[in-house]
Amino acid sequence: MSQKLKQFSKNQIFWPLMVLLAILLANGVISGGQFFEMRIVDGHLYGRLIDILRNGSKLMVLAIGITMALATGGTDISVGSVMAISGAVACSIVDGRLLSGVSGSVTVAIVLALLAGLACGLWNGVLIAKAKIQPIVATMILMVAGRGIAQLITEGKIVTINSDAYYFINGGYILGLPFPLFIVAFAFVVVMLFTRKTASGLFIEAIGVNSVSSRFTGIKVDRIKLMIYAFSGLMAAVAGLIESAGIKGADCNNAGLLIELDAILSVAIGGTSLFGGRFSIPASVVGALIIQSISTSVLAIGVAPEVTLVVKSLIVIVICLVQSKKFKEMLAGKFSRRAVKEA
Amino acid sequence: MDTQEKLLEMEHITKIFPGVRALHDVHFSLGRGEIHALLGENGAGKSTLIKVLTGVFERDEGEIFLEGRAISPQSPQAAQNMGISTVYQEVNLCPNLSVAENVYIGREPGSAGRIDWKTINRKAAELLGRFDLHIDVTQNLDRYSVAVQQMVAIARAVDISAKVLILDEPTSSLTAVEVRKLFEIMRMLKAQGMGIIFVTHFLDQVYEVSDTITVLRGGEYIGSSPAADLPKMQLVAKMIGKEYEDLEGRPAAAAAAGHGAKDLFLRLEGAASARISDVNIDIQKGEVLGFSGLLGSGRSEIARLIFGVDPIVEGDIEIGGRHAAVREPIAAMRAGIGFCPENRKSEGIVGDLSVRENIMLALQAKQGMMKAMSRRQSEKLADTYIKALSIKTPSRDQSTNNLSGGNQQKVILARWLATNPDLLILDEPTRGIDIGTKAEIQKLVIKLAQDGMSLVFISSEVDEMVRCCGRMVILREKKLVGELAGDEISEDMIVKSMAGGAQFEPKTETV
């Protein structure tokens, strides 16, 4: 048993999970247990934990999508803008200002929004894999242009919609649990199957460690990169749907603003190196939950909104230090030396 | 022994790593104006001894005297201040700074935060001039060849006032002409009274330039003697702890391999890539075909063309009599070709991945992404090759970074053997590898050919080419200039054809 525990402590997900539990526990103590309370109203589960899960769903979806891009040593900073595009497409169709022929069909809206995200991702992929542009520069193009494209789709307006079917994406419940959680679970399972049951996980890590060697062993590096960025775009579109369903409309200027940084941070907190190589999707999901629970708990404790970001960044610094191998060694050295002195 | 004469003495040096005794009671002494070769197989403790001397590692026992004074440098910086400088195999300067900046980085002349560029450039040019290196010092370092970069590194080290200069594998990436130049510089420094420690795998070079030889084996001190008193055979025997005879000469097996093999496997007809043009070569089944030539003669370029790394732009590749469109490595692999590239670290191994993953990678890529090997299959595959090639690794899940160069090379060989290729291209498969592993790889090459595999063998070491190849094409300045087969193959003939008489600098003829 202790053997297994020891093994687990070396797993990439171990520290992120510990940090998450610590944050939740601290919240529980500060709130006097109120934090963990759950109520069932109309067969729906309510509570702080559920809030964190629901509000964190966008970030979890993005983290799932972006992890593989980071694992190849690349990055995708366009996801926030792609969210805006996806929301703009979906809301404009539901609203009827776009494709009025389908008379606001939610299904058509969702499908086309996802396709738009996929197209954005493919665009990034072509720039990176074929034109060999550095990923941060290549995705910056869409990061900047994306909001403009979204504005064009909505004709520069904030589109508000009135559709219970569409609201369901964010606010719906199945079996007492918020619907976005099922989206996250679905994306998670699909990606886990893809990376574990095919050789793609191995190939992605190999590319991240040494893309030249990978090409020399017959891995289709370009094709895999294209696929990865396309997938990241698709996941951004999904997050865009959740976001726009939450605010019941498309706000091109603010949808997913700066969320790409939180997404990258989620992956980093999860312990995947931004230089590429070994990656863990579950750890990235935990990373996203850590960020969400920090945001939620900072608000819950009643910190003034002006200093929320400061508190958040302090916590992130601590997490990154805990993740840092060098820091851990330093700490271990200090402790053992002290122990020697005392003895 | 008169200690006044001795520049550097290391006595009873012992270094213990957790679980391993890397050095045990090792002696080493270096006189003024002496070139002292430090030899041993990989893992013999050469690097550890050097690192103890330069303060990278702290020694557990023993003493070091520099000019009779006991020293214990705590860092390479400290060692350098005491007069002990090291130039490594991989030049560790800044390629994107100018030559002059590299020479004076960290000790720029000038005052009050201002840097005196004129002085830097003038002094750098003067310094390099003394090394007979007349280059534009304001150009970026990476504009120049590795050889020049190395000279710059040496010049820098000497200029920081080195009493002891350590050259760690300085010749691995140099051509014959450049090696000669390096030796001239070493002799010049020797004449100035500097003590030089020379670490290398090339035994011929040892005899050309060294006064004294010290051999280490498995962390133990085996002995020191003047180079003139130690014949090569004895030296090798000391290094590997066994007789050299099974390596010497051209084994009948190599000559036999390829003889009588008349089935064509691959034909290049007027083939051209972006880097080389008009290549016409036939590769027979079951032969070891050598590509001989100096560095940059086009031997690697042809290998890269065949394997689709540099896609073919003109001409034709036929495999088994049929036109083959080999435009990327995976296509070449499907046509039955494997390729161990020249640069093991940057093009071969995938460092952070485990031995198991490195071995399975090519086969997995060939099978396709969707048909993943199970964990158990890949473990079995890895275990099979770890055993077959006797790869020294604590486990199959060890990160490949932690293996020695020779074992990393074996991992890459295993990766390709796992794909069961018809043609295996080996570009410098034994570079920087100890003699024992070298011999193993050479034997393996001959055995694979005997079992019917075609092999292309590329090496800068002529004796190795003689030992392995049944047939050989000679390349010079990106053109095929000749072919040798069977009994025509000898060191003499190869060197003559490679150098190509009057067309080439006369010096290389004697190499």
mmCIF file with all atom_site columns, N, CA and C in Angstrom, chain A residues 58-105:
data_model
loop_
_atom_site.group_PDB
_atom_site.id
_atom_site.type_symbol
_atom_site.label_atom_id
_atom_site.label_alt_id
_atom_site.label_comp_id
_atom_site.label_asym_id
_atom_site.label_entity_id
_atom_site.label_seq_id
_atom_site.pdbx_PDB_ins_code
_atom_site.Cartn_x
_atom_site.Cartn_y
_atom_site.Cartn_z
_atom_site.occupancy
_atom_site.B_iso_or_equiv
_atom_site.pdbx_formal_charge
_atom_site.auth_seq_id
_atom_site.auth_comp_id
_atom_site.auth_asym_id
_atom_site.auth_atom_id
_atom_site.pdbx_PDB_model_num
ATOM 1   N N  . LYS A 1 58  ? -15.141 26.092 -18.510 1.00 0.00 ? 58  LYS A N  1
ATOM 2   C CA . LYS A 1 58  ? -14.517 26.688 -19.697 1.00 0.00 ? 58  LYS A CA 1
ATOM 3   C C  . LYS A 1 58  ? -13.006 26.474 -19.675 1.00 0.00 ? 58  LYS A C  1
ATOM 4   N N  . LEU A 1 59  ? -12.439 26.778 -18.508 1.00 0.00 ? 59  LEU A N  1
ATOM 5   C CA . LEU A 1 59  ? -10.988 26.694 -18.369 1.00 0.00 ? 59  LEU A CA 1
ATOM 6   C C  . LEU A 1 59  ? -10.516 25.245 -18.520 1.00 0.00 ? 59  LEU A C  1
ATOM 7   N N  . MET A 1 60  ? -11.301 24.326 -17.970 1.00 0.00 ? 60  MET A N  1
ATOM 8   C CA . MET A 1 60  ? -10.919 22.910 -18.086 1.00 0.00 ? 60  MET A CA 1
ATOM 9   C C  . MET A 1 60  ? -10.905 22.483 -19.548 1.00 0.00 ? 60  MET A C  1
ATOM 10  N N  . VAL A 1 61  ? -11.962 22.900 -20.272 1.00 0.00 ? 61  VAL A N  1
ATOM 11  C CA . VAL A 1 61  ? -12.031 22.542 -21.703 1.00 0.00 ? 61  VAL A CA 1
ATOM 12  C C  . VAL A 1 61  ? -10.837 23.126 -22.457 1.00 0.00 ? 61  VAL A C  1
ATOM 13  N N  . LEU A 1 62  ? -10.524 24.395 -22.172 1.00 0.00 ? 62  LEU A N  1
ATOM 14  C CA . LEU A 1 62  ? -9.391  25.031 -22.847 1.00 0.00 ? 62  LEU A CA 1
ATOM 15  C C  . LEU A 1 62  ? -8.087  24.320 -22.497 1.00 0.00 ? 62  LEU A C  1
ATOM 16  N N  . ALA A 1 63  ? -7.939  23.975 -21.213 1.00 0.00 ? 63  ALA A N  1
ATOM 17  C CA . ALA A 1 63  ? -6.696  23.324 -20.774 1.00 0.00 ? 63  ALA A CA 1
ATOM 18  C C  . ALA A 1 63  ? -6.530  21.975 -21.464 1.00 0.00 ? 63  ALA A C  1
ATOM 19  N N  . ILE A 1 64  ? -7.636  21.252 -21.599 1.00 0.00 ? 64  ILE A N  1
ATOM 20  C CA . ILE A 1 64  ? -7.574  19.968 -22.300 1.00 0.00 ? 64  ILE A CA 1
ATOM 21  C C  . ILE A 1 64  ? -7.087  20.188 -23.724 1.00 0.00 ? 64  ILE A C  1
ATOM 22  N N  . GLY A 1 65  ? -7.608  21.248 -24.359 1.00 0.00 ? 65  GLY A N  1
ATOM 23  C CA . GLY A 1 65  ? -7.248  21.499 -25.746 1.00 0.00 ? 65  GLY A CA 1
ATOM 24  C C  . GLY A 1 65  ? -5.817  21.967 -25.935 1.00 0.00 ? 65  GLY A C  1
ATOM 25  N N  . ILE A 1 66  ? -5.357  22.775 -25.005 1.00 0.00 ? 66  ILE A N  1
ATOM 26  C CA . ILE A 1 66  ? -4.072  23.455 -25.211 1.00 0.00 ? 66  ILE A CA 1
ATOM 27  C C  . ILE A 1 66  ? -2.889  22.612 -24.718 1.00 0.00 ? 66  ILE A C  1
ATOM 28  N N  . THR A 1 67  ? -3.159  21.626 -23.876 1.00 0.00 ? 67  THR A N  1
ATOM 29  C CA . THR A 1 67  ? -2.062  20.846 -23.279 1.00 0.00 ? 67  THR A CA 1
ATOM 30  C C  . THR A 1 67  ? -1.163  20.225 -24.335 1.00 0.00 ? 67  THR A C  1
ATOM 31  N N  . MET A 1 68  ? -1.776  19.647 -25.363 1.00 0.00 ? 68  MET A N  1
ATOM 32  C CA . MET A 1 68  ? -0.970  18.952 -26.361 1.00 0.00 ? 68  MET A CA 1
ATOM 33  C C  . MET A 1 68  ? -0.135  19.934 -27.179 1.00 0.00 ? 68  MET A C  1
ATOM 34  N N  . ALA A 1 69  ? -0.699  21.137 -27.425 1.00 0.00 ? 69  ALA A N  1
ATOM 35  C CA . ALA A 1 69  ? 0.087   22.150 -28.146 1.00 0.00 ? 69  ALA A CA 1
ATOM 36  C C  . ALA A 1 69  ? 1.322   22.509 -27.333 1.00 0.00 ? 69  ALA A C  1
ATOM 37  N N  . LEU A 1 70  ? 1.143   22.668 -26.029 1.00 0.00 ? 70  LEU A N  1
ATOM 38  C CA . LEU A 1 70  ? 2.279   22.996 -25.169 1.00 0.00 ? 70  LEU A CA 1
ATOM 39  C C  . LEU A 1 70  ? 3.246   21.825 -25.084 1.00 0.00 ? 70  LEU A C  1
ATOM 40  N N  . ALA A 1 71  ? 2.700   20.592 -25.122 1.00 0.00 ? 71  ALA A N  1
ATOM 41  C CA . ALA A 1 71  ? 3.560   19.415 -25.009 1.00 0.00 ? 71  ALA A CA 1
ATOM 42  C C  . ALA A 1 71  ? 4.489   19.276 -26.209 1.00 0.00 ? 71  ALA A C  1
ATOM 43  N N  . THR A 1 72  ? 4.087   19.823 -27.362 1.00 0.00 ? 72  THR A N  1
ATOM 44  C CA . THR A 1 72  ? 4.989   19.764 -28.519 1.00 0.00 ? 72  THR A CA 1
ATOM 45  C C  . THR A 1 72  ? 5.992   20.915 -28.482 1.00 0.00 ? 72  THR A C  1
ATOM 46  N N  . GLY A 1 73  ? 5.941   21.711 -27.428 1.00 0.00 ? 73  GLY A N  1
ATOM 47  C CA . GLY A 1 73  ? 6.854   22.842 -27.329 1.00 0.00 ? 73  GLY A CA 1
ATOM 48  C C  . GLY A 1 73  ? 6.292   24.094 -27.959 1.00 0.00 ? 73  GLY A C  1
ATOM 49  N N  . GLY A 1 74  ? 5.041   24.035 -28.369 1.00 0.00 ? 74  GLY A N  1
ATOM 50  C CA . GLY A 1 74  ? 4.403   25.204 -28.970 1.00 0.00 ? 74  GLY A CA 1
ATOM 51  C C  . GLY A 1 74  ? 3.511   25.903 -27.961 1.00 0.00 ? 74  GLY A C  1
ATOM 52  N N  . THR A 1 75  ? 2.612   26.727 -28.462 1.00 0.00 ? 75  THR A N  1
ATOM 53  C CA . THR A 1 75  ? 1.636   27.352 -27.592 1.00 0.00 ? 75  THR A CA 1
ATOM 54  C C  . THR A 1 75  ? 0.472   27.812 -28.472 1.00 0.00 ? 75  THR A C  1
ATOM 55  N N  . ASP A 1 76  ? -0.629  28.175 -27.845 1.00 0.00 ? 76  ASP A N  1
ATOM 56  C CA . ASP A 1 76  ? -1.765  28.706 -28.593 1.00 0.00 ? 76  ASP A CA 1
ATOM 57  C C  . ASP A 1 76  ? -2.370  29.842 -27.785 1.00 0.00 ? 76  ASP A C  1
ATOM 58  N N  . ILE A 1 77  ? -2.061  31.072 -28.183 1.00 0.00 ? 77  ILE A N  1
ATOM 59  C CA . ILE A 1 77  ? -2.585  32.199 -27.421 1.00 0.00 ? 77  ILE A CA 1
ATOM 60  C C  . ILE A 1 77  ? -3.813  32.801 -28.107 1.00 0.00 ? 77  ILE A C  1
ATOM 61  N N  . SER A 1 78  ? -4.371  32.071 -29.078 1.00 0.00 ? 78  SER A N  1
ATOM 62  C CA . SER A 1 78  ? -5.530  32.617 -29.781 1.00 0.00 ? 78  SER A CA 1
ATOM 63  C C  . SER A 1 78  ? -6.853  32.106 -29.207 1.00 0.00 ? 78  SER A C  1
ATOM 64  N N  . VAL A 1 79  ? -6.791  31.239 -28.180 1.00 0.00 ? 79  VAL A N  1
ATOM 65  C CA . VAL A 1 79  ? -8.023  30.564 -27.759 1.00 0.00 ? 79  VAL A CA 1
ATOM 66  C C  . VAL A 1 79  ? -9.096  31.538 -27.271 1.00 0.00 ? 79  VAL A C  1
ATOM 67  N N  . GLY A 1 80  ? -8.677  32.633 -26.614 1.00 0.00 ? 80  GLY A N  1
ATOM 68  C CA . GLY A 1 80  ? -9.659  33.608 -26.145 1.00 0.00 ? 80  GLY A CA 1
ATOM 69  C C  . GLY A 1 80  ? -10.430 34.220 -27.307 1.00 0.00 ? 80  GLY A C  1
ATOM 70  N N  . SER A 1 81  ? -9.703  34.580 -28.357 1.00 0.00 ? 81  SER A N  1
ATOM 71  C CA . SER A 1 81  ? -10.353 35.176 -29.528 1.00 0.00 ? 81  SER A CA 1
ATOM 72  C C  . SER A 1 81  ? -11.228 34.158 -30.250 1.00 0.00 ? 81  SER A C  1
ATOM 73  N N  . VAL A 1 82  ? -10.776 32.918 -30.284 1.00 0.00 ? 82  VAL A N  1
ATOM 74  C CA . VAL A 1 82  ? -11.583 31.878 -30.928 1.00 0.00 ? 82  VAL A CA 1
ATOM 75  C C  . VAL A 1 82  ? -12.889 31.680 -30.157 1.00 0.00 ? 82  VAL A C  1
ATOM 76  N N  . MET A 1 83  ? -12.810 31.800 -28.828 1.00 0.00 ? 83  MET A N  1
ATOM 77  C CA . MET A 1 83  ? -14.042 31.733 -28.028 1.00 0.00 ? 83  MET A CA 1
ATOM 78  C C  . MET A 1 83  ? -15.013 32.829 -28.466 1.00 0.00 ? 83  MET A C  1
ATOM 79  N N  . ALA A 1 84  ? -14.470 34.023 -28.686 1.00 0.00 ? 84  ALA A N  1
ATOM 80  C CA . ALA A 1 84  ? -15.323 35.142 -29.099 1.00 0.00 ? 84  ALA A CA 1
ATOM 81  C C  . ALA A 1 84  ? -15.962 34.865 -30.459 1.00 0.00 ? 84  ALA A C  1
ATOM 82  N N  . ILE A 1 85  ? -15.171 34.306 -31.384 1.00 0.00 ? 85  ILE A N  1
ATOM 83  C CA . ILE A 1 85  ? -15.699 33.987 -32.717 1.00 0.00 ? 85  ILE A CA 1
ATOM 84  C C  . ILE A 1 85  ? -16.816 32.955 -32.604 1.00 0.00 ? 85  ILE A C  1
ATOM 85  N N  . SER A 1 86  ? -16.532 31.912 -31.838 1.00 0.00 ? 86  SER A N  1
ATOM 86  C CA . SER A 1 86  ? -17.515 30.839 -31.685 1.00 0.00 ? 86  SER A CA 1
ATOM 87  C C  . SER A 1 86  ? -18.822 31.374 -31.097 1.00 0.00 ? 86  SER A C  1
ATOM 88  N N  . GLY A 1 87  ? -18.684 32.197 -30.052 1.00 0.00 ? 87  GLY A N  1
ATOM 89  C CA . GLY A 1 87  ? -19.877 32.782 -29.435 1.00 0.00 ? 87  GLY A CA 1
ATOM 90  C C  . GLY A 1 87  ? -20.621 33.669 -30.424 1.00 0.00 ? 87  GLY A C  1
ATOM 91  N N  . ALA A 1 88  ? -19.860 34.451 -31.197 1.00 0.00 ? 88  ALA A N  1
ATOM 92  C CA . ALA A 1 88  ? -20.480 35.369 -32.158 1.00 0.00 ? 88  ALA A CA 1
ATOM 93  C C  . ALA A 1 88  ? -21.250 34.594 -33.219 1.00 0.00 ? 88  ALA A C  1
ATOM 94  N N  . VAL A 1 89  ? -20.639 33.536 -33.737 1.00 0.00 ? 89  VAL A N  1
ATOM 95  C CA . VAL A 1 89  ? -21.306 32.733 -34.763 1.00 0.00 ? 89  VAL A CA 1
ATOM 96  C C  . VAL A 1 89  ? -22.586 32.130 -34.200 1.00 0.00 ? 89  VAL A C  1
ATOM 97  N N  . ALA A 1 90  ? -22.459 31.460 -33.038 1.00 0.00 ? 90  ALA A N  1
ATOM 98  C CA . ALA A 1 90  ? -23.625 30.762 -32.474 1.00 0.00 ? 90  ALA A CA 1
ATOM 99  C C  . ALA A 1 90  ? -24.748 31.744 -32.162 1.00 0.00 ? 90  ALA A C  1
ATOM 100 N N  . CYS A 1 91  ? -24.417 32.834 -31.473 1.00 0.00 ? 91  CYS A N  1
ATOM 101 C CA . CYS A 1 91  ? -25.465 33.760 -31.053 1.00 0.00 ? 91  CYS A CA 1
ATOM 102 C C  . CYS A 1 91  ? -26.119 34.457 -32.251 1.00 0.00 ? 91  CYS A C  1
ATOM 103 N N  . SER A 1 92  ? -25.305 34.796 -33.256 1.00 0.00 ? 92  SER A N  1
ATOM 104 C CA . SER A 1 92  ? -25.873 35.452 -34.423 1.00 0.00 ? 92  SER A CA 1
ATOM 105 C C  . SER A 1 92  ? -26.853 34.536 -35.145 1.00 0.00 ? 92  SER A C  1
ATOM 106 N N  . ILE A 1 93  ? -26.571 33.244 -35.156 1.00 0.00 ? 93  ILE A N  1
ATOM 107 C CA . ILE A 1 93  ? -27.487 32.314 -35.818 1.00 0.00 ? 93  ILE A CA 1
ATOM 108 C C  . ILE A 1 93  ? -28.754 32.124 -34.986 1.00 0.00 ? 93  ILE A C  1
ATOM 109 N N  . VAL A 1 94  ? -28.566 31.946 -33.673 1.00 0.00 ? 94  VAL A N  1
ATOM 110 C CA . VAL A 1 94  ? -29.728 31.764 -32.805 1.00 0.00 ? 94  VAL A CA 1
ATOM 111 C C  . VAL A 1 94  ? -30.619 33.017 -32.873 1.00 0.00 ? 94  VAL A C  1
ATOM 112 N N  . ASP A 1 95  ? -29.950 34.157 -32.914 1.00 0.00 ? 95  ASP A N  1
ATOM 113 C CA . ASP A 1 95  ? -30.662 35.425 -32.960 1.00 0.00 ? 95  ASP A CA 1
ATOM 114 C C  . ASP A 1 95  ? -31.376 35.625 -34.297 1.00 0.00 ? 95  ASP A C  1
ATOM 115 N N  . GLY A 1 96  ? -30.868 34.938 -35.332 1.00 0.00 ? 96  GLY A N  1
ATOM 116 C CA . GLY A 1 96  ? -31.519 35.043 -36.628 1.00 0.00 ? 96  GLY A CA 1
ATOM 117 C C  . GLY A 1 96  ? -30.901 36.067 -37.552 1.00 0.00 ? 96  GLY A C  1
ATOM 118 N N  . ARG A 1 97  ? -29.909 36.844 -37.078 1.00 0.00 ? 97  ARG A N  1
ATOM 119 C CA . ARG A 1 97  ? -29.305 37.856 -37.943 1.00 0.00 ? 97  ARG A CA 1
ATOM 120 C C  . ARG A 1 97  ? -28.375 37.211 -38.953 1.00 0.00 ? 97  ARG A C  1
ATOM 121 N N  . LEU A 1 98  ? -27.944 35.965 -38.646 1.00 0.00 ? 98  LEU A N  1
ATOM 122 C CA . LEU A 1 98  ? -27.094 35.231 -39.571 1.00 0.00 ? 98  LEU A CA 1
ATOM 123 C C  . LEU A 1 98  ? -27.868 33.992 -39.994 1.00 0.00 ? 98  LEU A C  1
ATOM 124 N N  . LEU A 1 99  ? -27.844 33.641 -41.265 1.00 0.00 ? 99  LEU A N  1
ATOM 125 C CA . LEU A 1 99  ? -28.534 32.458 -41.771 1.00 0.00 ? 99  LEU A CA 1
ATOM 126 C C  . LEU A 1 99  ? -29.980 32.423 -41.307 1.00 0.00 ? 99  LEU A C  1
ATOM 127 N N  . SER A 1 100 ? -30.731 33.452 -41.625 1.00 0.00 ? 100 SER A N  1
ATOM 128 C CA . SER A 1 100 ? -32.110 33.508 -41.135 1.00 0.00 ? 100 SER A CA 1
ATOM 129 C C  . SER A 1 100 ? -32.945 32.356 -41.675 1.00 0.00 ? 100 SER A C  1
ATOM 130 N N  . GLY A 1 101 ? -32.443 31.691 -42.711 1.00 0.00 ? 101 GLY A N  1
ATOM 131 C CA . GLY A 1 101 ? -33.143 30.554 -43.303 1.00 0.00 ? 101 GLY A CA 1
ATOM 132 C C  . GLY A 1 101 ? -33.361 29.408 -42.326 1.00 0.00 ? 101 GLY A C  1
ATOM 133 N N  . VAL A 1 102 ? -32.437 29.236 -41.378 1.00 0.00 ? 102 VAL A N  1
ATOM 134 C CA . VAL A 1 102 ? -32.578 28.108 -40.456 1.00 0.00 ? 102 VAL A CA 1
ATOM 135 C C  . VAL A 1 102 ? -33.431 28.494 -39.254 1.00 0.00 ? 102 VAL A C  1
ATOM 136 N N  . SER A 1 103 ? -33.944 29.685 -39.282 1.00 0.00 ? 103 SER A N  1
ATOM 137 C CA . SER A 1 103 ? -34.831 30.224 -38.245 1.00 0.00 ? 103 SER A CA 1
ATOM 138 C C  . SER A 1 103 ? -34.344 29.915 -36.834 1.00 0.00 ? 103 SER A C  1
ATOM 139 N N  . GLY A 1 104 ? -33.080 30.312 -36.583 1.00 0.00 ? 104 GLY A N  1
ATOM 140 C CA . GLY A 1 104 ? -32.561 30.259 -35.218 1.00 0.00 ? 104 GLY A CA 1
ATOM 141 C C  . GLY A 1 104 ? -32.346 28.880 -34.666 1.00 0.00 ? 104 GLY A C  1
ATOM 142 N N  . SER A 1 105 ? -32.097 27.924 -35.542 1.00 0.00 ? 105 SER A N  1
ATOM 143 C CA . SER A 1 105 ? -31.875 26.567 -35.040 1.00 0.00 ? 105 SER A CA 1
ATOM 144 C C  . SER A 1 105 ? -30.634 26.501 -34.154 1.00 0.00 ? 105 SER A C  1
#
